[in-house]
Short mmCIF file of C-alpha atoms in Angstrom, two decimals:
data_model
loop_
_atom_site.label_atom_id
_atom_site.label_comp_id
_atom_site.label_asym_id
_atom_site.label_seq_id
_atom_site.Cartn_x
_atom_site.Cartn_y
_atom_site.Cartn_z
CA MET A 1196 99.52 129.27 128.51
CA ALA A 1197 100.61 129.52 132.07
CA THR A 1198 97.60 128.18 133.32
CA VAL A 1199 97.49 124.72 131.09
CA ILE A 1200 101.08 124.20 132.53
CA LEU A 1201 100.03 124.43 135.99
CA LEU A 1202 96.70 122.30 135.17
CA GLY A 1203 99.01 119.81 133.13
CA ARG A 1204 101.21 119.63 136.30
CA ALA A 1205 98.36 119.32 138.65
CA VAL A 1206 96.82 116.03 136.63
CA CYS A 1207 100.56 114.58 136.75
CA PHE A 1208 100.26 114.89 140.64
CA CYS A 1209 96.91 113.55 141.02
CA THR A 1210 97.44 110.07 138.62
CA SER A 1211 101.01 109.50 140.98
CA PHE A 1212 103.62 110.79 138.05
CA GLN A 1213 106.71 111.46 140.21
CA ILE A 1214 108.22 113.69 137.59
CA LYS A 1215 112.18 114.45 138.07
CA VAL A 1216 113.34 117.50 135.76
CA LYS A 1217 117.10 117.84 135.37
CA GLY A 1218 118.77 120.83 133.30
CA ARG A 1219 117.84 124.15 132.59
CA PRO A 1220 114.34 124.51 129.69
CA THR A 1221 115.46 127.22 127.22
CA THR A 1222 113.48 129.92 125.50
CA ALA A 1223 112.50 129.74 121.78
CA GLU A 1224 114.99 132.24 120.85
CA GLU A 1225 117.47 130.18 122.37
CA ALA A 1226 116.19 126.93 120.61
CA PRO A 1227 113.38 127.33 118.74
CA ILE A 1228 113.01 123.70 118.78
CA LEU A 1229 112.82 120.83 121.21
CA ILE A 1230 114.26 117.38 120.21
CA VAL A 1231 112.88 114.48 122.69
CA GLY A 1232 113.65 111.37 122.66
CA PRO A 1233 113.10 108.02 123.15
CA HIS A 1234 109.88 107.85 121.99
CA SER A 1235 108.17 105.48 123.69
CA SER A 1236 104.73 106.00 124.75
CA PHE A 1237 101.56 108.50 124.71
CA PHE A 1238 103.06 109.65 128.23
CA ASP A 1239 105.65 111.58 126.53
CA GLY A 1240 103.67 114.43 126.16
CA LEU A 1241 103.94 115.18 130.01
CA VAL A 1242 107.26 116.91 128.67
CA LEU A 1243 105.01 119.69 127.02
CA PHE A 1244 104.00 120.76 130.84
CA TYR A 1245 107.84 120.91 132.08
CA CYS A 1246 108.99 123.35 129.03
CA SER A 1247 109.68 127.31 129.86
CA THR A 1248 106.52 127.58 127.97
CA LEU A 1249 103.42 125.37 126.84
CA PRO A 1250 105.38 124.47 123.14
CA SER A 1251 103.69 123.34 119.93
CA CYS A 1252 103.74 120.12 118.89
CA VAL A 1253 104.45 118.07 115.68
CA SER A 1254 101.90 115.10 115.86
CA ARG A 1255 100.24 112.89 113.51
CA LEU A 1256 96.66 113.89 112.23
CA GLU A 1257 95.20 110.74 113.97
CA ASN A 1258 96.42 112.04 117.48
CA SER A 1259 94.22 115.36 117.28
CA SER A 1260 90.84 113.13 117.18
CA ILE A 1261 91.59 111.61 120.10
CA LEU A 1262 89.77 112.21 123.57
CA ILE A 1263 91.21 115.21 125.93
CA VAL A 1264 94.51 114.10 124.60
CA GLY A 1265 93.45 116.13 120.83
CA SER A 1266 91.94 119.00 122.59
CA LEU A 1267 95.47 119.56 123.96
CA ILE A 1268 97.25 119.03 120.88
CA GLU A 1269 95.01 121.38 119.13
CA TYR A 1270 95.48 123.88 121.63
CA THR A 1271 99.11 124.41 121.22
CA GLN A 1272 98.69 125.46 117.72
CA PRO A 1273 100.20 122.28 116.48
CA VAL A 1274 102.09 121.42 112.94
CA LEU A 1275 99.73 117.95 111.77
CA VAL A 1276 101.44 115.15 109.75
CA LYS A 1277 99.85 112.96 107.23
CA ARG A 1278 102.29 110.24 107.48
CA GLU A 1279 101.53 108.30 104.56
CA ASP A 1280 101.16 111.65 102.15
CA PRO A 1281 103.74 112.72 100.72
CA ASN A 1282 103.18 116.13 99.81
CA SER A 1283 102.14 116.49 103.69
CA ARG A 1284 105.71 115.48 104.72
CA THR A 1285 106.91 118.51 102.47
CA ASN A 1286 103.93 121.31 104.05
CA THR A 1287 105.26 120.45 107.61
CA ILE A 1288 108.84 121.69 107.04
CA LYS A 1289 108.17 124.31 105.16
CA GLU A 1290 105.95 124.96 108.47
CA ILE A 1291 108.77 124.05 110.77
CA HIS A 1292 111.01 125.99 108.74
CA LYS A 1293 108.91 129.33 109.04
CA ARG A 1294 108.10 129.39 112.62
CA ALA A 1295 112.18 128.32 113.67
CA HIS A 1296 112.97 131.24 112.16
CA SER A 1297 110.17 133.58 113.26
CA GLY A 1298 112.69 135.19 116.06
CA GLY A 1299 110.57 133.70 119.13
CA LYS A 1300 107.20 135.27 117.39
CA TRP A 1301 106.02 131.52 117.43
CA PRO A 1302 106.02 129.22 120.23
CA GLN A 1303 109.11 126.33 120.54
CA ILE A 1304 108.41 123.38 118.33
CA ILE A 1305 108.57 120.11 120.14
CA ILE A 1306 109.88 117.33 117.56
CA PHE A 1307 110.05 113.04 118.30
CA PRO A 1308 112.52 112.57 115.45
CA GLU A 1309 111.84 108.98 115.23
CA GLY A 1310 108.60 109.08 114.23
CA THR A 1311 107.61 105.70 116.25
CA CYS A 1312 107.10 104.51 119.45
CA THR A 1313 110.32 102.58 120.57
CA ASN A 1314 111.23 99.87 123.89
CA ARG A 1315 113.84 102.77 124.99
CA SER A 1316 116.59 100.39 124.08
CA CYS A 1317 118.54 102.52 121.42
CA LEU A 1318 117.46 105.46 119.37
CA ILE A 1319 116.10 104.61 115.75
CA ASN A 1320 117.20 106.98 112.98
CA PHE A 1321 116.20 110.69 113.26
CA LYS A 1322 113.71 111.94 110.64
CA SER A 1323 115.49 115.04 109.37
CA GLY A 1324 112.26 117.16 109.28
CA ALA A 1325 113.40 119.06 112.59
CA PHE A 1326 116.79 119.85 111.50
CA TYR A 1327 116.41 121.45 107.93
CA PRO A 1328 115.53 124.95 109.50
CA GLY A 1329 119.21 124.79 110.51
CA THR A 1330 118.48 126.62 113.99
CA PRO A 1331 120.06 125.57 117.36
CA VAL A 1332 117.95 123.02 118.84
CA GLN A 1333 117.91 121.81 122.70
CA PRO A 1334 117.62 117.94 123.00
CA VAL A 1335 115.39 116.52 125.94
CA ILE A 1336 115.30 113.05 126.79
CA ILE A 1337 113.14 111.07 128.74
CA ARG A 1338 113.16 107.84 131.24
CA TYR A 1339 110.92 105.72 133.17
CA PRO A 1340 112.95 104.47 135.97
CA ASN A 1341 110.33 101.97 137.18
CA GLN A 1342 110.53 98.28 138.65
CA PHE A 1343 107.51 97.78 136.07
CA ASP A 1344 106.93 99.17 132.58
CA THR A 1345 103.44 99.58 132.28
CA VAL A 1346 104.21 102.90 129.85
CA THR A 1347 105.79 101.18 126.68
CA TRP A 1348 103.52 101.51 123.75
CA THR A 1349 105.16 99.41 120.80
CA TRP A 1350 103.99 97.68 117.77
CA GLU A 1351 103.47 94.65 119.96
CA GLY A 1352 102.29 94.35 123.33
CA PRO A 1353 99.14 95.89 125.41
CA GLY A 1354 97.17 98.69 123.94
CA ALA A 1355 97.07 102.33 124.97
CA PHE A 1356 93.78 101.50 127.47
CA ALA A 1357 95.41 98.55 128.95
CA LEU A 1358 98.60 100.52 129.33
CA LEU A 1359 97.00 103.71 130.97
CA TRP A 1360 94.89 101.51 133.21
CA TYR A 1361 98.19 99.32 134.63
CA THR A 1362 99.58 102.74 134.84
CA LEU A 1363 97.45 104.04 136.98
CA CYS A 1364 97.17 101.10 139.03
CA GLN A 1365 100.79 102.00 140.33
CA PHE A 1366 101.12 103.23 143.30
CA TYR A 1367 103.45 106.18 141.17
CA THR A 1368 105.55 106.22 138.12
CA SER A 1369 108.57 107.90 137.91
CA VAL A 1370 109.58 109.79 134.89
CA GLU A 1371 112.96 111.57 134.44
CA ILE A 1372 112.74 114.57 132.06
CA GLU A 1373 116.58 116.09 131.06
CA PHE A 1374 117.36 119.18 129.03
CA LEU A 1375 120.55 118.95 127.64
CA PRO A 1376 122.31 121.65 126.71
CA VAL A 1377 121.57 123.86 123.37
CA TYR A 1378 123.43 121.98 120.09
CA THR A 1379 124.32 124.79 118.23
CA PRO A 1380 124.74 123.04 114.09
CA SER A 1381 128.09 123.98 112.54
CA GLU A 1382 128.00 126.03 108.70
CA GLU A 1383 128.18 121.95 107.30
CA GLU A 1384 125.20 120.47 109.89
CA LYS A 1385 122.91 123.61 108.37
CA LYS A 1386 123.98 122.58 105.24
CA ASN A 1387 123.09 118.88 105.69
CA ALA A 1388 120.14 117.91 107.98
CA ALA A 1389 121.22 114.50 107.95
CA LEU A 1390 124.03 114.70 109.61
CA PHE A 1391 122.59 117.44 112.17
CA ALA A 1392 120.26 114.72 112.85
CA SER A 1393 122.99 112.44 113.32
CA ASN A 1394 124.95 114.43 115.41
CA VAL A 1395 122.02 115.36 117.86
CA ARG A 1396 121.04 111.83 118.19
CA ALA A 1397 124.66 110.28 118.81
CA LYS A 1398 124.69 113.26 122.10
CA MET A 1399 121.14 111.96 123.15
CA ALA A 1400 122.54 108.58 122.89
CA GLU A 1401 125.76 108.97 124.89
CA ALA A 1402 123.61 110.77 128.09
CA LEU A 1403 121.34 108.06 127.74
CA GLY A 1404 124.07 105.23 127.84
CA VAL A 1405 122.16 103.11 124.92
CA PRO A 1406 123.33 102.43 121.50
CA VAL A 1407 122.32 104.06 117.62
CA THR A 1408 120.14 101.83 114.99
CA ASP A 1409 119.43 102.36 111.65
CA HIS A 1410 115.95 101.21 112.09
CA SER A 1411 113.30 104.01 111.41
CA TYR A 1412 109.17 104.50 110.74
CA ASP A 1413 109.77 103.14 107.47
CA ASP A 1414 110.53 100.02 108.94
CA CYS A 1415 107.66 100.08 110.72
CA ARG A 1416 105.38 99.89 107.69
CA LEU A 1417 107.15 97.48 105.89
CA MET A 1418 106.69 95.16 109.04
CA GLN A 1419 103.07 95.84 109.11
CA LYS A 1420 102.90 95.44 105.08
CA ALA A 1421 105.16 92.03 106.12
CA ALA A 1422 101.85 91.27 108.99
CA LYS A 1423 99.53 91.58 106.26
CA LEU A 1424 101.04 89.25 104.23
CA LYS A 1425 101.04 86.73 106.78
CA LEU A 1426 105.05 86.90 106.57
CA PRO A 1427 106.78 87.21 109.88
CA LYS A 1428 106.90 90.98 110.82
CA SER A 1429 110.61 90.82 111.23
CA ALA A 1430 110.86 90.18 107.86
CA GLY A 1431 110.03 94.15 107.26
CA LEU A 1432 113.37 94.73 109.61
CA VAL A 1433 115.75 95.73 106.95
CA GLU A 1434 117.19 98.86 108.26
CA PHE A 1435 115.89 100.79 105.48
CA MET A 1436 117.87 104.05 106.01
CA LYS A 1437 120.80 102.10 105.91
CA LEU A 1438 119.73 100.46 102.34
CA ASN A 1439 118.41 104.33 101.27
CA LYS A 1440 121.69 105.78 102.02
CA LYS A 1441 124.06 103.00 100.35
CA LEU A 1442 121.81 101.58 97.72
CA GLY A 1443 119.40 104.52 96.80
CA LEU A 1444 116.14 102.41 97.73
CA LYS A 1445 113.19 104.52 97.37
CA PHE A 1446 110.66 103.14 99.96
CA ASP A 1447 107.99 102.10 97.14
CA HIS A 1448 110.20 100.27 95.56
CA ALA A 1449 110.95 98.09 98.99
CA ASN A 1450 106.94 98.20 98.87
CA ASP A 1451 106.71 96.60 95.81
CA LEU A 1452 109.77 94.15 96.14
CA LEU A 1453 108.13 92.76 99.45
CA ASP A 1454 105.50 91.65 97.60
CA LYS A 1455 107.45 89.91 95.17
CA TYR A 1456 109.42 88.18 98.14
CA TYR A 1457 105.93 87.00 99.45
CA ALA A 1458 105.51 85.52 96.36
CA ILE A 1459 108.72 83.40 96.82
CA ALA A 1460 108.39 82.64 100.13
CA LYS A 1461 105.49 82.25 101.32
CA ASN A 1462 105.09 78.30 101.39
CA SER A 1463 108.48 78.49 103.39
CA GLY A 1464 107.82 80.52 106.89
CA GLY A 1465 109.00 83.81 105.44
CA ASN A 1466 112.81 83.09 104.37
CA ILE A 1467 113.46 81.60 100.68
CA THR A 1468 114.66 78.41 100.61
CA TYR A 1469 116.82 76.96 97.59
CA ASP A 1470 113.63 74.87 97.04
CA GLU A 1471 111.30 78.04 96.27
CA PHE A 1472 114.07 79.79 94.71
CA ALA A 1473 114.57 77.43 92.09
CA LYS A 1474 110.48 76.95 91.75
CA TYR A 1475 110.73 80.84 91.05
CA LEU A 1476 112.66 80.62 88.52
CA ARG A 1477 111.36 77.84 87.20
CA LEU A 1478 114.34 76.11 87.02
CA PRO A 1479 116.02 73.02 87.83
CA LYS A 1480 118.95 73.09 90.72
CA SER A 1481 122.09 72.99 88.94
CA GLU A 1482 125.73 74.49 90.29
CA ALA A 1483 125.19 77.81 88.32
CA LEU A 1484 121.90 78.42 90.24
CA GLU A 1485 123.35 77.17 93.92
CA GLU A 1486 126.18 79.99 93.06
CA VAL A 1487 123.54 82.42 92.46
CA PHE A 1488 121.73 81.49 95.40
CA ASN A 1489 124.58 81.69 97.78
CA LEU A 1490 125.45 85.61 96.43
CA TYR A 1491 122.19 86.26 97.70
CA ASP A 1492 122.56 84.09 101.34
CA ARG A 1493 124.86 86.55 102.70
CA ASN A 1494 125.18 85.20 106.21
CA GLY A 1495 125.43 81.70 105.28
CA SER A 1496 121.90 80.75 106.79
CA GLY A 1497 120.76 78.29 103.95
CA THR A 1498 117.88 81.07 103.36
CA ILE A 1499 117.60 84.36 102.17
CA ASP A 1500 115.80 86.75 104.11
CA PHE A 1501 113.88 89.82 102.65
CA ARG A 1502 116.94 92.25 103.40
CA GLU A 1503 119.63 89.98 101.92
CA TYR A 1504 116.85 89.65 99.08
CA VAL A 1505 117.31 93.27 98.31
CA ILE A 1506 120.54 93.46 98.69
CA GLY A 1507 121.09 90.95 96.14
CA LEU A 1508 118.57 92.38 93.75
CA SER A 1509 120.29 95.73 93.98
CA LEU A 1510 124.30 94.70 94.13
CA ILE A 1511 124.58 91.28 92.16
CA SER A 1512 121.23 91.13 90.09
CA SER A 1513 120.34 94.40 88.34
CA PRO A 1514 123.52 95.95 87.34
CA GLU A 1515 124.10 92.71 85.23
CA ASN A 1516 119.94 92.93 84.14
CA THR A 1517 121.40 95.32 81.33
CA GLU A 1518 120.08 94.92 77.81
CA GLU A 1519 122.99 94.12 76.27
CA THR A 1520 123.27 91.01 78.25
CA ILE A 1521 119.25 90.75 78.16
CA LYS A 1522 120.21 91.14 74.46
CA PHE A 1523 122.68 88.28 74.07
CA ALA A 1524 120.85 85.73 76.02
CA PHE A 1525 117.85 86.53 73.34
CA GLN A 1526 120.50 85.92 70.80
CA LEU A 1527 121.80 83.15 72.35
CA PHE A 1528 118.21 81.30 72.50
CA ASP A 1529 117.18 82.45 68.98
CA GLU A 1530 119.20 79.94 66.56
CA GLY A 1531 119.45 81.74 63.35
CA ASN A 1532 118.51 85.22 64.23
CA LYS A 1533 114.94 84.94 63.22
CA GLY A 1534 113.71 87.30 65.66
CA TYR A 1535 111.91 84.85 67.75
CA ILE A 1536 112.83 81.73 70.01
CA THR A 1537 110.50 78.73 69.51
CA LYS A 1538 109.84 76.26 72.04
CA GLU A 1539 112.51 73.87 71.02
CA GLU A 1540 114.93 76.26 70.92
CA LEU A 1541 114.77 77.26 74.76
CA SER A 1542 114.04 73.55 75.32
CA THR A 1543 117.75 72.67 74.10
CA ILE A 1544 119.51 75.09 75.29
CA LEU A 1545 117.78 75.25 78.94
CA HIS A 1546 118.52 71.05 78.84
CA GLY A 1547 122.38 71.66 78.07
CA ALA A 1548 122.95 74.74 80.49
CA PHE A 1549 120.66 73.43 83.42
CA ASN A 1550 120.07 69.80 82.55
CA MET A 1551 116.14 71.15 82.55
CA ASP A 1552 113.43 68.51 81.12
CA GLY A 1553 111.21 69.22 78.20
CA LEU A 1554 108.36 69.61 80.44
CA ASP A 1555 109.79 72.40 82.76
CA ALA A 1556 110.94 74.41 79.68
CA LYS A 1557 107.31 74.10 78.60
CA VAL A 1558 106.29 75.46 81.25
CA LEU A 1559 108.33 78.33 81.36
CA PHE A 1560 107.97 78.94 77.54
CA ASP A 1561 104.19 79.12 78.22
CA GLU A 1562 105.30 81.92 81.04
CA VAL A 1563 107.26 84.28 78.95
CA ASP A 1564 105.18 83.51 75.87
CA VAL A 1565 102.49 86.50 76.92
CA ASN A 1566 100.57 86.17 73.38
CA GLU A 1567 100.26 82.83 73.05
CA ASP A 1568 101.87 82.62 69.61
CA GLY A 1569 103.78 80.08 70.06
CA LYS A 1570 107.45 81.71 70.10
CA ILE A 1571 108.41 83.92 72.07
CA CYS A 1572 109.60 87.70 70.95
CA PHE A 1573 112.37 89.82 71.73
CA ASP A 1574 109.69 92.42 73.89
CA GLU A 1575 108.49 89.02 75.60
CA PHE A 1576 111.82 87.61 76.39
CA TYR A 1577 112.99 91.69 77.63
CA GLN A 1578 109.65 91.94 79.92
CA HIS A 1579 110.23 88.76 81.56
CA ALA A 1580 114.03 89.23 82.47
CA MET A 1581 113.26 92.62 83.77
CA LYS A 1582 110.11 91.20 85.77
CA LYS A 1583 112.96 88.67 86.95
CA PRO A 1584 116.06 90.35 87.59
CA GLU A 1585 117.32 87.11 89.19
CA TYR A 1586 117.92 85.60 85.60
CA ALA A 1587 120.67 88.28 84.71
CA LYS A 1588 123.52 86.91 86.63
CA LEU A 1589 122.38 83.11 85.40
CA PHE A 1590 122.66 84.81 81.58
CA LYS A 1591 125.93 86.33 82.75
CA THR A 1592 127.73 83.41 83.94
CA TYR A 1593 126.84 81.15 80.80
CA GLN A 1594 127.61 84.31 78.59
CA ASN A 1595 131.31 84.04 80.29
CA ALA A 1596 131.14 79.90 80.09
CA LYS A 1597 130.42 80.40 76.19
CA MET A 1598 133.61 83.12 75.92
CA ASN A 1599 135.57 81.00 77.73
CA GLY A 1600 134.88 77.81 75.76
CA HIS A 1601 135.43 79.96 72.41
CA GLU A 1602 138.86 81.43 73.76
CA LYS A 1603 139.59 77.58 74.73
CA GLN A 1604 138.80 76.40 71.12
CA GLU A 1605 140.85 78.82 69.28
#
């Protein structure tokens, strides 16, 4: 291990890295886990050679196949993660827990809890895996105080080989590695890994003099998905962890909603306009529809971005989209309680409520009438309402208007 550390430092010297170390690196007995950030470059791995002993690293599986770097990773007895595999995440946490509680039998584990590279302007959300063991951790911060930034490797910008070439072309590259005091978790933090992670992040942000943000690796995954759909990458930046905490939003659901959002926004530059909103619901513009649109458009910009759409569905439409509301709407259209809705009944109600012409009503009817038998049964109506929960608020508004109308007549 000592030989590898010396060789690593020699390589740093030969490639003109001027590395300044602050603070004291601890041992595995004092702090079995090293928390390193901000993670902005593959050069961050240099911190391996300045710890008390060569630590094991937690790295994505793909990194182990990189030339030279992959061999070094394998030598550290790593914990390899396949980030898209949920089972891999569970196994990783178990392995970290086992090593952290080995009493120094395993080397320290070095973890970049952000899970992805950023531009160092802030600290994004820390993943909780490093904090589940509830053991003391040593925060380590990295700075690159250079006039020209040739090291930052983010989602947009030069690739790895270009950055390596630019860096080697410099007379020298300055790196500061600062080992902060060991952070010992409280009893509350031991029981709450998210709180533990948040508090360690706050300490590191304070030392760096940068803010924190609720963006996370899942935002990056949504950015990738947005780019594949030919939407602006920024569409995927929703502060996923904040939505997860406040709305209980799961990544798979957010991923599915992005597909749905694309179907509405693809022809309007990445945001949903009022025209596109009306077109998607196959409804004419009306005061009621504009009211619903404005509820989604939280910042009053005149368009709905993906974050607003997700929040709107979660707070406005989905709570209203109950079986009771859908049953009421079906009964409203089903004149005589026959158990189905005819084309004429749908057209009459929609013309009265939204001034919809007969041709548009026919298009909507055909969309709901899945089995094409010329009538809409409750199951077809229900499935369509669940597919487009945006209708729910309109149903509720119309229901309230009808009830108020009856009260006035009485």
